[in-house]
Amino acid sequence: MKIILLCLTAYLLGAIPSGVWIGKLFFNTDIRNKGSQNIGTTNTFRVLGKKAGAVVFILDVLKGAIATALPLFFHLNISPLYFGLLAILGHSCSIFIRFKGGKAVATSAGMLIVYQPILCLILFAIFLITLYLTSMVSFSSVTVCVFAVIFVFIFPILNAPFLSEINWLFNIIVLGLASFIIFRHQGNLKRIRQKDENTVSFGLNLTKQKTFKKL
């Protein structure tokens, strides 16, 4: 019974639509009707501003982190990955907004922070570098997904201290999440090819996207 309740808690944590609720409570705005219409961090920055975007980012990361840590808090002999996955499922398919949701980048990062913090830091550094070069959050997210898949298979071969052996459950989850996130970015990738993707004011915009918008 405890495991079932904690699984439900993990899903409900992930299902909290931070951007939607903050937009409605403090700005009288439904971000699902503005900008890219996504409920995540990037669209919150674009529609509600930097402070709201930062808060939503932190909350979305915390959803994944807290959910992943639940079995550790309650000393359960079960992989934290399952709970992190439930939070990601909640974020992507939220019961609070008719089973719709976001692209799960920040919530997935929250899961990684708890389960593989060093790998998470490496991927975050890659995200920042890519963001500086391209000025695109979408492209940076997709790039991180590609590197995540490569790393979880290559690092054990290189005998990295934090990933010294292959964890097939973790690898399959990373591969699945990366594929899911890239799939959810298909519209962004199409706009990138057309050089019409939304960008941020930070960085070099090396691909010369036309829609150079400040978040």
PDB file of C-alpha atoms in Angstrom:
ATOM      1  CA  MET A   1       0.000   0.000   0.000  1.00  0.00           C
ATOM      2  CA  LYS A   2       2.846   2.402   0.825  1.00  0.00           C
ATOM      3  CA  ILE A   3       4.410   1.868  -2.603  1.00  0.00           C
ATOM      4  CA  ILE A   4       1.076   2.477  -4.350  1.00  0.00           C
ATOM      5  CA  LEU A   5       0.515   5.707  -2.419  1.00  0.00           C
ATOM      6  CA  LEU A   6       4.024   6.923  -3.169  1.00  0.00           C
ATOM      7  CA  CYS A   7       3.617   6.083  -6.864  1.00  0.00           C
ATOM      8  CA  LEU A   8       0.418   8.132  -6.901  1.00  0.00           C
ATOM      9  CA  THR A   9       2.223  10.950  -5.073  1.00  0.00           C
ATOM     10  CA  ALA A  10       5.030  10.917  -7.653  1.00  0.00           C
ATOM     11  CA  TYR A  11       2.546  11.159 -10.510  1.00  0.00           C
ATOM     12  CA  LEU A  12       0.549  13.953  -8.855  1.00  0.00           C
ATOM     13  CA  LEU A  13       3.731  15.892  -8.099  1.00  0.00           C
ATOM     14  CA  GLY A  14       4.717  15.711 -11.735  1.00  0.00           C
ATOM     15  CA  ALA A  15       1.187  16.560 -12.841  1.00  0.00           C
ATOM     16  CA  ILE A  16       1.216  19.968 -11.140  1.00  0.00           C
ATOM     17  CA  PRO A  17       1.061  22.395 -14.107  1.00  0.00           C
ATOM     18  CA  SER A  18       3.275  25.054 -12.580  1.00  0.00           C
ATOM     19  CA  GLY A  19       3.215  27.412 -15.547  1.00  0.00           C
ATOM     20  CA  VAL A  20      -0.546  27.225 -15.948  1.00  0.00           C
ATOM     21  CA  TRP A  21      -1.318  27.767 -12.279  1.00  0.00           C
ATOM     22  CA  ILE A  22       1.174  30.610 -11.798  1.00  0.00           C
ATOM     23  CA  GLY A  23      -0.086  32.301 -14.945  1.00  0.00           C
ATOM     24  CA  LYS A  24      -3.700  32.141 -13.799  1.00  0.00           C
ATOM     25  CA  LEU A  25      -3.061  33.003 -10.139  1.00  0.00           C
ATOM     26  CA  PHE A  26      -0.650  35.906 -10.539  1.00  0.00           C
ATOM     27  CA  PHE A  27      -1.037  37.163 -14.108  1.00  0.00           C
ATOM     28  CA  ASN A  28      -4.615  36.285 -14.999  1.00  0.00           C
ATOM     29  CA  THR A  29      -3.170  34.601 -18.085  1.00  0.00           C
ATOM     30  CA  ASP A  30      -3.414  31.065 -19.422  1.00  0.00           C
ATOM     31  CA  ILE A  31      -0.064  30.406 -21.091  1.00  0.00           C
ATOM     32  CA  ARG A  32      -1.687  27.610 -23.076  1.00  0.00           C
ATOM     33  CA  ASN A  33      -3.282  30.358 -25.172  1.00  0.00           C
ATOM     34  CA  LYS A  34      -0.122  32.437 -25.606  1.00  0.00           C
ATOM     35  CA  GLY A  35       3.231  32.089 -27.310  1.00  0.00           C
ATOM     36  CA  SER A  36       4.030  28.499 -28.215  1.00  0.00           C
ATOM     37  CA  GLN A  37       1.079  27.397 -26.017  1.00  0.00           C
ATOM     38  CA  ASN A  38       3.398  25.065 -24.122  1.00  0.00           C
ATOM     39  CA  ILE A  39       3.124  24.881 -20.312  1.00  0.00           C
ATOM     40  CA  GLY A  40       6.853  24.690 -19.658  1.00  0.00           C
ATOM     41  CA  THR A  41       9.661  27.030 -18.691  1.00  0.00           C
ATOM     42  CA  THR A  42      10.473  28.544 -22.079  1.00  0.00           C
ATOM     43  CA  ASN A  43       6.945  29.630 -22.870  1.00  0.00           C
ATOM     44  CA  THR A  44       6.507  30.919 -19.322  1.00  0.00           C
ATOM     45  CA  PHE A  45       9.588  33.105 -19.787  1.00  0.00           C
ATOM     46  CA  ARG A  46       8.210  34.334 -23.073  1.00  0.00           C
ATOM     47  CA  VAL A  47       4.675  35.055 -21.877  1.00  0.00           C
ATOM     48  CA  LEU A  48       4.992  35.895 -18.176  1.00  0.00           C
ATOM     49  CA  GLY A  49       8.561  37.164 -17.870  1.00  0.00           C
ATOM     50  CA  LYS A  50      11.882  36.159 -16.349  1.00  0.00           C
ATOM     51  CA  LYS A  51      10.800  35.888 -12.700  1.00  0.00           C
ATOM     52  CA  ALA A  52       7.818  33.674 -13.459  1.00  0.00           C
ATOM     53  CA  GLY A  53       9.895  31.611 -15.876  1.00  0.00           C
ATOM     54  CA  ALA A  54      12.598  31.049 -13.261  1.00  0.00           C
ATOM     55  CA  VAL A  55      10.033  29.989 -10.662  1.00  0.00           C
ATOM     56  CA  VAL A  56       8.381  27.549 -13.070  1.00  0.00           C
ATOM     57  CA  PHE A  57      11.767  26.100 -14.027  1.00  0.00           C
ATOM     58  CA  ILE A  58      12.686  25.511 -10.379  1.00  0.00           C
ATOM     59  CA  LEU A  59       9.291  23.990  -9.599  1.00  0.00           C
ATOM     60  CA  ASP A  60       9.400  21.679 -12.626  1.00  0.00           C
ATOM     61  CA  VAL A  61      12.889  20.495 -11.690  1.00  0.00           C
ATOM     62  CA  LEU A  62      11.808  19.966  -8.076  1.00  0.00           C
ATOM     63  CA  LYS A  63       8.852  17.852  -9.202  1.00  0.00           C
ATOM     64  CA  GLY A  64      11.203  15.355 -10.800  1.00  0.00           C
ATOM     65  CA  ALA A  65      13.772  15.522  -8.010  1.00  0.00           C
ATOM     66  CA  ILE A  66      11.351  15.075  -5.103  1.00  0.00           C
ATOM     67  CA  ALA A  67       9.468  12.277  -6.827  1.00  0.00           C
ATOM     68  CA  THR A  68      12.715  10.442  -7.599  1.00  0.00           C
ATOM     69  CA  ALA A  69      13.840  10.807  -3.994  1.00  0.00           C
ATOM     70  CA  LEU A  70      10.608   9.388  -2.500  1.00  0.00           C
ATOM     71  CA  PRO A  71      11.831   5.767  -2.182  1.00  0.00           C
ATOM     72  CA  LEU A  72      15.041   7.091  -0.594  1.00  0.00           C
ATOM     73  CA  PHE A  73      13.086   9.126   1.958  1.00  0.00           C
ATOM     74  CA  PHE A  74      10.944   6.113   2.878  1.00  0.00           C
ATOM     75  CA  HIS A  75      13.735   3.510   2.640  1.00  0.00           C
ATOM     76  CA  LEU A  76      12.053   1.441  -0.043  1.00  0.00           C
ATOM     77  CA  ASN A  77      13.991  -1.249  -1.871  1.00  0.00           C
ATOM     78  CA  ILE A  78      12.869  -0.116  -5.315  1.00  0.00           C
ATOM     79  CA  SER A  79      14.615   1.904  -8.009  1.00  0.00           C
ATOM     80  CA  PRO A  80      14.053   5.670  -7.736  1.00  0.00           C
ATOM     81  CA  LEU A  81      13.875   5.740 -11.532  1.00  0.00           C
ATOM     82  CA  TYR A  82      10.325   4.403 -11.496  1.00  0.00           C
ATOM     83  CA  PHE A  83       9.160   7.304  -9.348  1.00  0.00           C
ATOM     84  CA  GLY A  84      10.995   9.817 -11.505  1.00  0.00           C
ATOM     85  CA  LEU A  85       9.292   8.342 -14.553  1.00  0.00           C
ATOM     86  CA  LEU A  86       5.891   8.731 -12.919  1.00  0.00           C
ATOM     87  CA  ALA A  87       6.618  12.411 -12.300  1.00  0.00           C
ATOM     88  CA  ILE A  88       7.625  12.834 -15.942  1.00  0.00           C
ATOM     89  CA  LEU A  89       4.448  11.044 -16.996  1.00  0.00           C
ATOM     90  CA  GLY A  90       2.480  13.419 -14.772  1.00  0.00           C
ATOM     91  CA  HIS A  91       4.133  16.464 -16.300  1.00  0.00           C
ATOM     92  CA  SER A  92       3.535  15.243 -19.857  1.00  0.00           C
ATOM     93  CA  CYS A  93       0.042  13.901 -19.232  1.00  0.00           C
ATOM     94  CA  SER A  94      -1.388  15.912 -16.344  1.00  0.00           C
ATOM     95  CA  ILE A  95      -4.704  14.982 -14.785  1.00  0.00           C
ATOM     96  CA  PHE A  96      -5.114  18.657 -13.846  1.00  0.00           C
ATOM     97  CA  ILE A  97      -5.202  19.894 -17.449  1.00  0.00           C
ATOM     98  CA  ARG A  98      -7.127  17.147 -19.230  1.00  0.00           C
ATOM     99  CA  PHE A  99      -4.120  14.832 -19.576  1.00  0.00           C
ATOM    100  CA  LYS A 100      -2.073  17.266 -21.611  1.00  0.00           C
ATOM    101  CA  GLY A 101       1.315  18.614 -20.608  1.00  0.00           C
ATOM    102  CA  GLY A 102       4.796  19.810 -21.411  1.00  0.00           C
ATOM    103  CA  LYS A 103       7.915  18.446 -23.024  1.00  0.00           C
ATOM    104  CA  ALA A 104       9.370  17.195 -19.717  1.00  0.00           C
ATOM    105  CA  VAL A 105      12.895  18.592 -20.082  1.00  0.00           C
ATOM    106  CA  ALA A 106      13.075  20.262 -16.646  1.00  0.00           C
ATOM    107  CA  THR A 107      11.308  17.390 -14.864  1.00  0.00           C
ATOM    108  CA  SER A 108      13.680  14.886 -16.477  1.00  0.00           C
ATOM    109  CA  ALA A 109      16.578  17.038 -15.271  1.00  0.00           C
ATOM    110  CA  GLY A 110      15.136  16.810 -11.766  1.00  0.00           C
ATOM    111  CA  MET A 111      15.210  13.031 -11.953  1.00  0.00           C
ATOM    112  CA  LEU A 112      18.839  13.121 -13.128  1.00  0.00           C
ATOM    113  CA  ILE A 113      19.876  15.498 -10.349  1.00  0.00           C
ATOM    114  CA  VAL A 114      18.904  12.871  -7.786  1.00  0.00           C
ATOM    115  CA  TYR A 115      19.929   9.714  -9.667  1.00  0.00           C
ATOM    116  CA  GLN A 116      23.036  10.872 -11.570  1.00  0.00           C
ATOM    117  CA  PRO A 117      24.027  14.380 -10.425  1.00  0.00           C
ATOM    118  CA  ILE A 118      27.438  14.434 -12.137  1.00  0.00           C
ATOM    119  CA  LEU A 119      25.951  13.388 -15.470  1.00  0.00           C
ATOM    120  CA  CYS A 120      23.280  16.052 -14.960  1.00  0.00           C
ATOM    121  CA  LEU A 121      25.946  18.734 -14.433  1.00  0.00           C
ATOM    122  CA  ILE A 122      27.785  17.663 -17.581  1.00  0.00           C
ATOM    123  CA  LEU A 123      24.587  17.801 -19.618  1.00  0.00           C
ATOM    124  CA  PHE A 124      23.688  21.176 -18.120  1.00  0.00           C
ATOM    125  CA  ALA A 125      27.080  22.530 -19.211  1.00  0.00           C
ATOM    126  CA  ILE A 126      26.433  21.237 -22.734  1.00  0.00           C
ATOM    127  CA  PHE A 127      23.001  22.874 -22.654  1.00  0.00           C
ATOM    128  CA  LEU A 128      24.485  26.264 -21.712  1.00  0.00           C
ATOM    129  CA  ILE A 129      27.224  26.053 -24.346  1.00  0.00           C
ATOM    130  CA  THR A 130      24.739  25.088 -27.051  1.00  0.00           C
ATOM    131  CA  LEU A 131      22.350  27.816 -25.929  1.00  0.00           C
ATOM    132  CA  TYR A 132      25.143  30.395 -26.154  1.00  0.00           C
ATOM    133  CA  LEU A 133      26.084  29.268 -29.666  1.00  0.00           C
ATOM    134  CA  THR A 134      22.565  28.958 -31.080  1.00  0.00           C
ATOM    135  CA  SER A 135      20.332  31.113 -28.837  1.00  0.00           C
ATOM    136  CA  MET A 136      17.725  28.334 -29.053  1.00  0.00           C
ATOM    137  CA  VAL A 137      16.348  26.547 -26.001  1.00  0.00           C
ATOM    138  CA  SER A 138      14.704  23.943 -28.228  1.00  0.00           C
ATOM    139  CA  PHE A 139      17.901  23.020 -30.088  1.00  0.00           C
ATOM    140  CA  SER A 140      19.852  22.974 -26.833  1.00  0.00           C
ATOM    141  CA  SER A 141      17.313  20.567 -25.305  1.00  0.00           C
ATOM    142  CA  VAL A 142      17.505  18.228 -28.300  1.00  0.00           C
ATOM    143  CA  THR A 143      21.319  18.377 -28.271  1.00  0.00           C
ATOM    144  CA  VAL A 144      21.408  17.418 -24.598  1.00  0.00           C
ATOM    145  CA  CYS A 145      19.135  14.442 -25.313  1.00  0.00           C
ATOM    146  CA  VAL A 146      21.516  13.167 -27.994  1.00  0.00           C
ATOM    147  CA  PHE A 147      24.534  13.545 -25.719  1.00  0.00           C
ATOM    148  CA  ALA A 148      22.698  11.879 -22.813  1.00  0.00           C
ATOM    149  CA  VAL A 149      22.133   8.737 -24.881  1.00  0.00           C
ATOM    150  CA  ILE A 150      25.754   8.709 -26.064  1.00  0.00           C
ATOM    151  CA  PHE A 151      27.133   9.247 -22.571  1.00  0.00           C
ATOM    152  CA  VAL A 152      25.175   6.512 -20.788  1.00  0.00           C
ATOM    153  CA  PHE A 153      26.616   3.955 -23.200  1.00  0.00           C
ATOM    154  CA  ILE A 154      30.118   5.432 -23.623  1.00  0.00           C
ATOM    155  CA  PHE A 155      30.982   6.410 -20.049  1.00  0.00           C
ATOM    156  CA  PRO A 156      30.859   2.811 -18.700  1.00  0.00           C
ATOM    157  CA  ILE A 157      33.259   1.783 -21.461  1.00  0.00           C
ATOM    158  CA  LEU A 158      35.563   4.616 -20.394  1.00  0.00           C
ATOM    159  CA  ASN A 159      35.111   3.469 -16.790  1.00  0.00           C
ATOM    160  CA  ALA A 160      33.878   6.848 -15.605  1.00  0.00           C
ATOM    161  CA  PRO A 161      33.752   6.830 -11.776  1.00  0.00           C
ATOM    162  CA  PHE A 162      30.082   7.870 -11.675  1.00  0.00           C
ATOM    163  CA  LEU A 163      29.048   5.491 -14.489  1.00  0.00           C
ATOM    164  CA  SER A 164      31.502   2.615 -14.245  1.00  0.00           C
ATOM    165  CA  GLU A 165      29.113  -0.074 -15.457  1.00  0.00           C
ATOM    166  CA  ILE A 166      26.090  -0.202 -17.701  1.00  0.00           C
ATOM    167  CA  ASN A 167      22.769   0.106 -15.907  1.00  0.00           C
ATOM    168  CA  TRP A 168      20.381  -1.227 -18.511  1.00  0.00           C
ATOM    169  CA  LEU A 169      17.262   0.100 -16.791  1.00  0.00           C
ATOM    170  CA  PHE A 170      18.758   3.583 -16.624  1.00  0.00           C
ATOM    171  CA  ASN A 171      20.021   3.388 -20.209  1.00  0.00           C
ATOM    172  CA  ILE A 172      16.648   2.276 -21.559  1.00  0.00           C
ATOM    173  CA  ILE A 173      14.904   5.064 -19.632  1.00  0.00           C
ATOM    174  CA  VAL A 174      17.370   7.678 -20.917  1.00  0.00           C
ATOM    175  CA  LEU A 175      16.937   6.401 -24.483  1.00  0.00           C
ATOM    176  CA  GLY A 176      13.154   6.444 -24.128  1.00  0.00           C
ATOM    177  CA  LEU A 177      13.041   9.910 -22.561  1.00  0.00           C
ATOM    178  CA  ALA A 178      15.446  11.337 -25.124  1.00  0.00           C
ATOM    179  CA  SER A 179      13.345   9.933 -27.955  1.00  0.00           C
ATOM    180  CA  PHE A 180      10.174  11.311 -26.372  1.00  0.00           C
ATOM    181  CA  ILE A 181      11.632  14.791 -25.845  1.00  0.00           C
ATOM    182  CA  ILE A 182      13.037  14.935 -29.379  1.00  0.00           C
ATOM    183  CA  PHE A 183       9.665  13.812 -30.743  1.00  0.00           C
ATOM    184  CA  ARG A 184       7.929  16.570 -28.782  1.00  0.00           C
ATOM    185  CA  HIS A 185      10.312  19.052 -30.418  1.00  0.00           C
ATOM    186  CA  GLN A 186       9.469  18.092 -34.008  1.00  0.00           C
ATOM    187  CA  GLY A 187       7.708  21.411 -34.594  1.00  0.00           C
ATOM    188  CA  ASN A 188      10.741  23.274 -33.279  1.00  0.00           C
ATOM    189  CA  LEU A 189      13.109  21.282 -35.491  1.00  0.00           C
ATOM    190  CA  LYS A 190      10.980  22.086 -38.525  1.00  0.00           C
ATOM    191  CA  ARG A 191      11.138  25.799 -37.699  1.00  0.00           C
ATOM    192  CA  ILE A 192      14.900  25.552 -37.190  1.00  0.00           C
ATOM    193  CA  ARG A 193      15.295  24.124 -40.699  1.00  0.00           C
ATOM    194  CA  GLN A 194      13.182  27.018 -41.975  1.00  0.00           C
ATOM    195  CA  LYS A 195      15.294  29.443 -39.884  1.00  0.00           C
ATOM    196  CA  ASP A 196      12.182  30.679 -38.116  1.00  0.00           C
ATOM    197  CA  GLU A 197      12.595  29.238 -34.627  1.00  0.00           C
ATOM    198  CA  ASN A 198      12.047  31.391 -31.528  1.00  0.00           C
ATOM    199  CA  THR A 199      15.336  32.449 -29.976  1.00  0.00           C
ATOM    200  CA  VAL A 200      16.495  34.181 -26.819  1.00  0.00           C
ATOM    201  CA  SER A 201      18.516  37.373 -26.481  1.00  0.00           C
ATOM    202  CA  PHE A 202      21.409  35.366 -24.969  1.00  0.00           C
ATOM    203  CA  GLY A 203      24.039  33.996 -27.309  1.00  0.00           C
ATOM    204  CA  LEU A 204      25.329  34.207 -30.865  1.00  0.00           C
ATOM    205  CA  ASN A 205      22.405  32.854 -32.916  1.00  0.00           C
ATOM    206  CA  LEU A 206      24.926  31.181 -35.225  1.00  0.00           C
ATOM    207  CA  THR A 207      22.241  29.586 -37.386  1.00  0.00           C
ATOM    208  CA  LYS A 208      20.742  33.046 -38.047  1.00  0.00           C
ATOM    209  CA  GLN A 209      17.178  32.294 -37.071  1.00  0.00           C
ATOM    210  CA  LYS A 210      14.845  35.046 -38.241  1.00  0.00           C
ATOM    211  CA  THR A 211      12.623  35.068 -35.171  1.00  0.00           C
ATOM    212  CA  PHE A 212      15.145  36.564 -32.770  1.00  0.00           C
ATOM    213  CA  LYS A 213      12.851  37.187 -29.796  1.00  0.00           C
ATOM    214  CA  LYS A 214      13.763  38.103 -26.272  1.00  0.00           C
ATOM    215  CA  LEU A 215      12.288  35.777 -23.660  1.00  0.00           C
TER     216      LEU A 215
END
